[in-house]
Amino acid sequence: MASCIEVIEHLELSMLEAFSNVVFGYMTPHTIVISTPNADFNRLLLGLTGFRDRDHKFEWTKTEFQNWALDICVRYEYSVTFAGVGSGPAGTEDVGFCTQIAIFTRMPARNDRWLNSNTDCDDIHSYKLLHEVKYPSYCDKRIFENALVNEITYWTEKIKKRFLNSTEQGDTKNNVQHDQESNENIPWCSRNMEKHCINWSVCKSADGYLEVQKHGDTIHIPLDQLFSILEVKKICSSVVRLKEALLEIEQFEIAGDNLVVCICDNEK
């Protein structure tokens, strides 16, 4: 299936022909959904003069769009049904929808011919990988550090708030117990830690307590716990790499294998 939502009106008509050849003639998906503004509807849009967007190369009326779609069906052996989004006020039903949609379906006869003609030519529609870029690229130190700072800052704040809330409620002294019956009592985060950990058991010590500790005006969060969060694990390959990276970022303080988070005066 292929979808092309509010795109074709941004193409020059000469490019639209090439678009048709590629999508319907070469890619030949079973179903194609294409939408575009309905020029007939423009008179109902108060204050509009010309096209709806200055980048639009054309805007088709309902008749023009349907004629184009029917011509596509003849040339490339598809059938089409029409739909739309956004009805006008009562009495303007003849105008059609604000956005008009064509749903193309490949004809069965063409399916049979396509399969038969490609019996001995499996790679007729194959693609050759020219270049691959993984984004964001954590090989770039700036991108790596920005991503890590964002995730660590987010999660340490969540952990700190839950820890302090649990402490105030008398649920814990120095360690916070995980209540399996209620995610609300998990001091780690509000986004359900179990979904963000590779192994939830890693986030607990042998006696079942989370190893987050308070020392004076700071909270110490084990790096192992931070590394158990999927978002962090995606950025750093190991706990060792996480520690090395945090040591290089001035805004973070490391004590042993723990990240030190300060408690503000208004949080005490």
Short mmCIF file of C-alpha atoms in Angstrom, two decimals:
data_model
loop_
_atom_site.label_atom_id
_atom_site.label_comp_id
_atom_site.label_asym_id
_atom_site.label_seq_id
_atom_site.Cartn_x
_atom_site.Cartn_y
_atom_site.Cartn_z
CA MET A 1 0.00 0.00 0.00
CA ALA A 2 1.14 3.55 -0.69
CA SER A 3 -0.27 6.87 0.50
CA CYS A 4 0.33 10.34 -0.89
CA ILE A 5 -1.45 12.87 1.29
CA GLU A 6 -1.58 16.50 0.10
CA VAL A 7 1.52 16.10 -2.08
CA ILE A 8 0.68 16.11 -5.77
CA GLU A 9 -0.41 19.76 -5.79
CA HIS A 10 3.17 20.69 -4.90
CA LEU A 11 4.48 19.10 -8.12
CA GLU A 12 4.81 20.76 -11.48
CA LEU A 13 2.50 19.08 -14.00
CA SER A 14 5.53 17.71 -15.86
CA MET A 15 6.73 16.11 -12.63
CA LEU A 16 3.25 14.78 -11.93
CA GLU A 17 3.54 12.68 -15.08
CA ALA A 18 6.83 11.23 -13.83
CA PHE A 19 5.20 10.64 -10.44
CA SER A 20 2.44 8.62 -12.10
CA ASN A 21 4.93 6.51 -14.03
CA VAL A 22 6.94 5.69 -10.92
CA VAL A 23 4.06 5.00 -8.53
CA PHE A 24 1.56 3.31 -10.83
CA GLY A 25 3.89 1.97 -13.52
CA TYR A 26 6.97 0.90 -11.56
CA MET A 27 6.11 0.50 -7.87
CA THR A 28 2.62 -0.86 -8.64
CA PRO A 29 1.36 -1.16 -5.05
CA HIS A 30 -1.91 -2.98 -4.59
CA THR A 31 -3.60 0.07 -3.03
CA ILE A 32 -2.75 3.74 -3.42
CA VAL A 33 -4.43 6.58 -1.52
CA ILE A 34 -3.98 10.09 -2.92
CA SER A 35 -5.51 13.28 -1.53
CA THR A 36 -5.44 16.86 -2.79
CA PRO A 37 -7.36 20.11 -2.12
CA ASN A 38 -10.68 20.54 -3.89
CA ALA A 39 -10.61 23.85 -5.76
CA ASP A 40 -14.42 23.92 -5.90
CA PHE A 41 -14.44 24.22 -2.11
CA ASN A 42 -12.22 27.31 -2.07
CA ARG A 43 -15.14 29.68 -2.53
CA LEU A 44 -16.39 28.56 0.88
CA LEU A 45 -13.12 29.55 2.58
CA LEU A 46 -13.61 33.16 3.61
CA GLY A 47 -10.77 35.52 2.75
CA LEU A 48 -9.03 33.05 0.46
CA THR A 49 -7.73 34.40 -2.82
CA GLY A 50 -5.76 32.21 -5.19
CA PHE A 51 -4.40 28.86 -4.01
CA ARG A 52 -4.51 27.66 -0.41
CA ASP A 53 -0.73 27.56 -0.20
CA ARG A 54 1.80 29.62 -2.11
CA ASP A 55 3.78 26.47 -2.91
CA HIS A 56 0.83 24.86 -4.70
CA LYS A 57 1.46 24.51 -8.43
CA PHE A 58 -2.19 23.74 -9.15
CA GLU A 59 -5.46 23.01 -7.39
CA TRP A 60 -7.95 20.78 -9.17
CA THR A 61 -11.71 20.95 -9.16
CA LYS A 62 -13.62 17.82 -8.33
CA THR A 63 -14.11 17.10 -12.04
CA GLU A 64 -10.45 17.67 -12.92
CA PHE A 65 -9.24 15.38 -10.16
CA GLN A 66 -11.65 12.62 -11.08
CA ASN A 67 -10.74 12.87 -14.78
CA TRP A 68 -7.05 12.55 -13.90
CA ALA A 69 -7.72 9.56 -11.65
CA LEU A 70 -9.85 7.79 -14.27
CA ASP A 71 -7.15 8.33 -16.89
CA ILE A 72 -4.62 6.77 -14.49
CA CYS A 73 -6.89 3.74 -14.18
CA VAL A 74 -7.03 3.24 -17.94
CA ARG A 75 -3.28 3.64 -18.43
CA TYR A 76 -2.11 1.50 -15.51
CA GLU A 77 -5.00 -0.93 -14.96
CA TYR A 78 -6.33 0.28 -11.64
CA SER A 79 -9.84 0.89 -10.36
CA VAL A 80 -10.69 3.93 -8.23
CA THR A 81 -13.22 5.07 -5.67
CA PHE A 82 -13.59 8.64 -4.45
CA ALA A 83 -14.01 9.97 -0.93
CA GLY A 84 -13.10 13.09 0.98
CA VAL A 85 -12.66 14.92 4.26
CA GLY A 86 -14.44 18.08 5.39
CA SER A 87 -18.02 18.72 4.34
CA GLY A 88 -19.30 22.21 3.62
CA PRO A 89 -22.35 23.89 5.18
CA ALA A 90 -25.82 22.61 4.39
CA GLY A 91 -26.80 23.44 0.83
CA THR A 92 -23.26 23.18 -0.58
CA GLU A 93 -23.21 19.41 -1.05
CA ASP A 94 -22.59 19.85 -4.80
CA VAL A 95 -19.21 21.43 -4.02
CA GLY A 96 -17.85 18.23 -2.54
CA PHE A 97 -15.29 17.81 0.23
CA CYS A 98 -12.65 20.29 1.30
CA THR A 99 -10.03 17.61 0.64
CA GLN A 100 -10.75 15.10 -2.09
CA ILE A 101 -9.39 11.56 -1.96
CA ALA A 102 -8.91 8.88 -4.60
CA ILE A 103 -8.39 5.26 -3.52
CA PHE A 104 -6.80 3.21 -6.29
CA THR A 105 -6.79 -0.60 -6.36
CA ARG A 106 -4.74 -2.66 -8.78
CA MET A 107 -6.87 -4.73 -11.17
CA PRO A 108 -6.81 -8.55 -10.78
CA ALA A 109 -5.90 -9.03 -14.47
CA ARG A 110 -2.77 -6.97 -13.98
CA ASN A 111 -1.88 -8.94 -10.85
CA ASP A 112 -1.87 -12.17 -12.87
CA ARG A 113 0.25 -10.73 -15.70
CA TRP A 114 2.69 -9.17 -13.25
CA LEU A 115 3.22 -12.48 -11.45
CA ASN A 116 3.61 -14.45 -14.67
CA SER A 117 6.05 -11.98 -16.23
CA ASN A 118 8.26 -11.99 -13.14
CA THR A 119 8.52 -15.73 -12.56
CA ASP A 120 12.13 -15.80 -13.73
CA CYS A 121 13.02 -12.23 -12.88
CA ASP A 122 12.73 -11.81 -9.14
CA ASP A 123 14.79 -8.64 -8.99
CA ILE A 124 12.84 -6.52 -11.49
CA HIS A 125 11.64 -4.31 -8.64
CA SER A 126 14.68 -4.67 -6.41
CA TYR A 127 16.49 -1.65 -5.02
CA LYS A 128 20.21 -1.05 -4.64
CA LEU A 129 21.35 0.57 -1.40
CA LEU A 130 23.46 3.57 -2.34
CA HIS A 131 24.02 5.10 1.06
CA GLU A 132 22.81 4.55 4.62
CA VAL A 133 22.59 7.12 7.38
CA LYS A 134 21.49 6.27 10.89
CA TYR A 135 19.84 9.24 12.55
CA PRO A 136 20.57 10.57 15.01
CA SER A 137 24.23 9.73 14.45
CA TYR A 138 25.78 9.29 17.86
CA CYS A 139 29.21 9.30 16.21
CA ASP A 140 28.80 13.07 16.29
CA LYS A 141 29.89 14.05 19.83
CA ARG A 142 27.58 17.06 20.00
CA ILE A 143 24.51 15.03 19.02
CA PHE A 144 25.54 12.22 21.37
CA GLU A 145 25.98 14.54 24.35
CA ASN A 146 22.76 16.46 23.67
CA ALA A 147 20.74 13.25 23.47
CA LEU A 148 22.35 11.86 26.63
CA VAL A 149 21.86 15.09 28.60
CA ASN A 150 18.17 15.20 27.64
CA GLU A 151 17.49 11.61 28.68
CA ILE A 152 19.55 11.66 31.89
CA THR A 153 18.05 14.98 32.99
CA TYR A 154 14.51 13.74 32.34
CA TRP A 155 14.93 10.43 34.14
CA THR A 156 16.92 11.72 37.13
CA GLU A 157 14.23 14.33 37.78
CA LYS A 158 11.55 11.64 37.67
CA ILE A 159 13.54 9.37 39.98
CA LYS A 160 14.29 12.18 42.42
CA LYS A 161 10.68 13.36 42.64
CA ARG A 162 9.32 9.88 43.19
CA PHE A 163 12.01 9.13 45.74
CA LEU A 164 11.32 12.30 47.70
CA ASN A 165 7.56 11.80 47.52
CA SER A 166 7.90 8.29 48.86
CA THR A 167 10.20 9.50 51.62
CA GLU A 168 7.73 12.19 52.66
CA GLN A 169 4.94 9.63 52.80
CA GLY A 170 7.01 7.42 55.07
CA ASP A 171 7.14 4.61 52.56
CA THR A 172 10.92 4.40 52.72
CA LYS A 173 13.91 5.41 54.80
CA ASN A 174 16.90 5.24 52.51
CA ASN A 175 15.60 2.71 50.00
CA VAL A 176 12.31 2.64 48.15
CA GLN A 177 10.38 -0.61 47.95
CA HIS A 178 8.72 -1.54 44.68
CA ASP A 179 5.01 -2.21 45.07
CA GLN A 180 4.07 -4.70 42.38
CA GLU A 181 0.38 -4.01 42.80
CA SER A 182 0.52 -0.32 41.91
CA ASN A 183 2.70 1.55 39.44
CA GLU A 184 1.95 4.71 41.40
CA ASN A 185 4.29 3.46 44.14
CA ILE A 186 7.19 2.95 41.76
CA PRO A 187 9.53 5.82 42.60
CA TRP A 188 11.37 5.62 39.33
CA CYS A 189 9.15 7.32 36.80
CA SER A 190 5.63 8.18 35.73
CA ARG A 191 6.02 6.46 32.37
CA ASN A 192 5.92 2.89 33.76
CA MET A 193 9.53 1.85 34.29
CA GLU A 194 8.83 -1.75 33.34
CA LYS A 195 8.27 -0.68 29.73
CA HIS A 196 11.56 1.20 29.64
CA CYS A 197 13.83 -1.44 31.18
CA ILE A 198 15.51 -4.34 29.39
CA ASN A 199 15.11 -6.38 32.57
CA TRP A 200 13.00 -5.08 35.43
CA SER A 201 14.84 -7.31 37.92
CA VAL A 202 18.03 -5.39 37.15
CA CYS A 203 16.38 -2.34 38.68
CA LYS A 204 16.13 -3.99 42.09
CA SER A 205 18.71 -5.18 44.58
CA ALA A 206 18.74 -8.73 45.89
CA ASP A 207 16.38 -7.87 48.75
CA GLY A 208 13.83 -6.31 46.42
CA TYR A 209 14.66 -2.68 47.15
CA LEU A 210 15.53 0.00 44.64
CA GLU A 211 19.05 1.19 45.30
CA VAL A 212 18.44 4.93 45.28
CA GLN A 213 19.95 6.57 48.36
CA LYS A 214 19.87 9.96 50.00
CA HIS A 215 23.09 11.48 51.34
CA GLY A 216 22.58 14.85 52.98
CA ASP A 217 21.35 17.26 50.34
CA THR A 218 21.93 14.85 47.45
CA ILE A 219 20.46 11.68 46.04
CA HIS A 220 22.73 8.99 44.63
CA ILE A 221 21.33 7.06 41.67
CA PRO A 222 23.25 3.94 40.59
CA LEU A 223 24.46 4.11 36.99
CA ASP A 224 23.29 0.52 36.55
CA GLN A 225 19.76 1.74 37.19
CA LEU A 226 20.04 4.53 34.64
CA PHE A 227 21.52 2.17 32.09
CA SER A 228 18.52 -0.14 32.52
CA ILE A 229 16.32 2.52 30.91
CA LEU A 230 15.85 1.73 27.23
CA GLU A 231 16.23 5.31 26.09
CA VAL A 232 19.62 5.51 27.78
CA LYS A 233 20.69 2.09 26.57
CA LYS A 234 19.99 3.15 22.99
CA ILE A 235 22.50 5.99 23.37
CA CYS A 236 25.24 4.27 25.39
CA SER A 237 26.54 0.79 24.63
CA SER A 238 27.50 -0.05 28.22
CA VAL A 239 27.52 1.22 31.79
CA VAL A 240 31.23 1.93 31.38
CA ARG A 241 30.52 4.11 28.34
CA LEU A 242 27.73 5.86 30.25
CA LYS A 243 30.06 6.67 33.12
CA GLU A 244 32.80 7.91 30.78
CA ALA A 245 30.33 10.17 28.97
CA LEU A 246 28.84 11.62 32.15
CA LEU A 247 32.31 12.36 33.53
CA GLU A 248 32.96 14.51 30.46
CA ILE A 249 29.77 16.54 30.88
CA GLU A 250 30.22 19.32 33.43
CA GLN A 251 26.64 19.49 34.64
CA PHE A 252 26.74 15.93 36.02
CA GLU A 253 28.57 14.77 39.15
CA ILE A 254 29.69 11.19 39.56
CA ALA A 255 30.56 9.56 42.88
CA GLY A 256 31.83 6.04 42.42
CA ASP A 257 29.22 4.26 40.34
CA ASN A 258 26.45 6.69 41.20
CA LEU A 259 25.09 9.84 39.66
CA VAL A 260 24.77 12.58 42.28
CA VAL A 261 21.62 14.70 42.05
CA CYS A 262 21.24 17.77 44.26
CA ILE A 263 18.06 18.43 46.21
CA CYS A 264 16.87 22.02 45.83
CA ASP A 265 15.78 24.01 48.89
CA ASN A 266 12.14 23.92 47.83
CA GLU A 267 12.30 20.13 47.55
CA LYS A 268 13.60 19.50 51.06
#
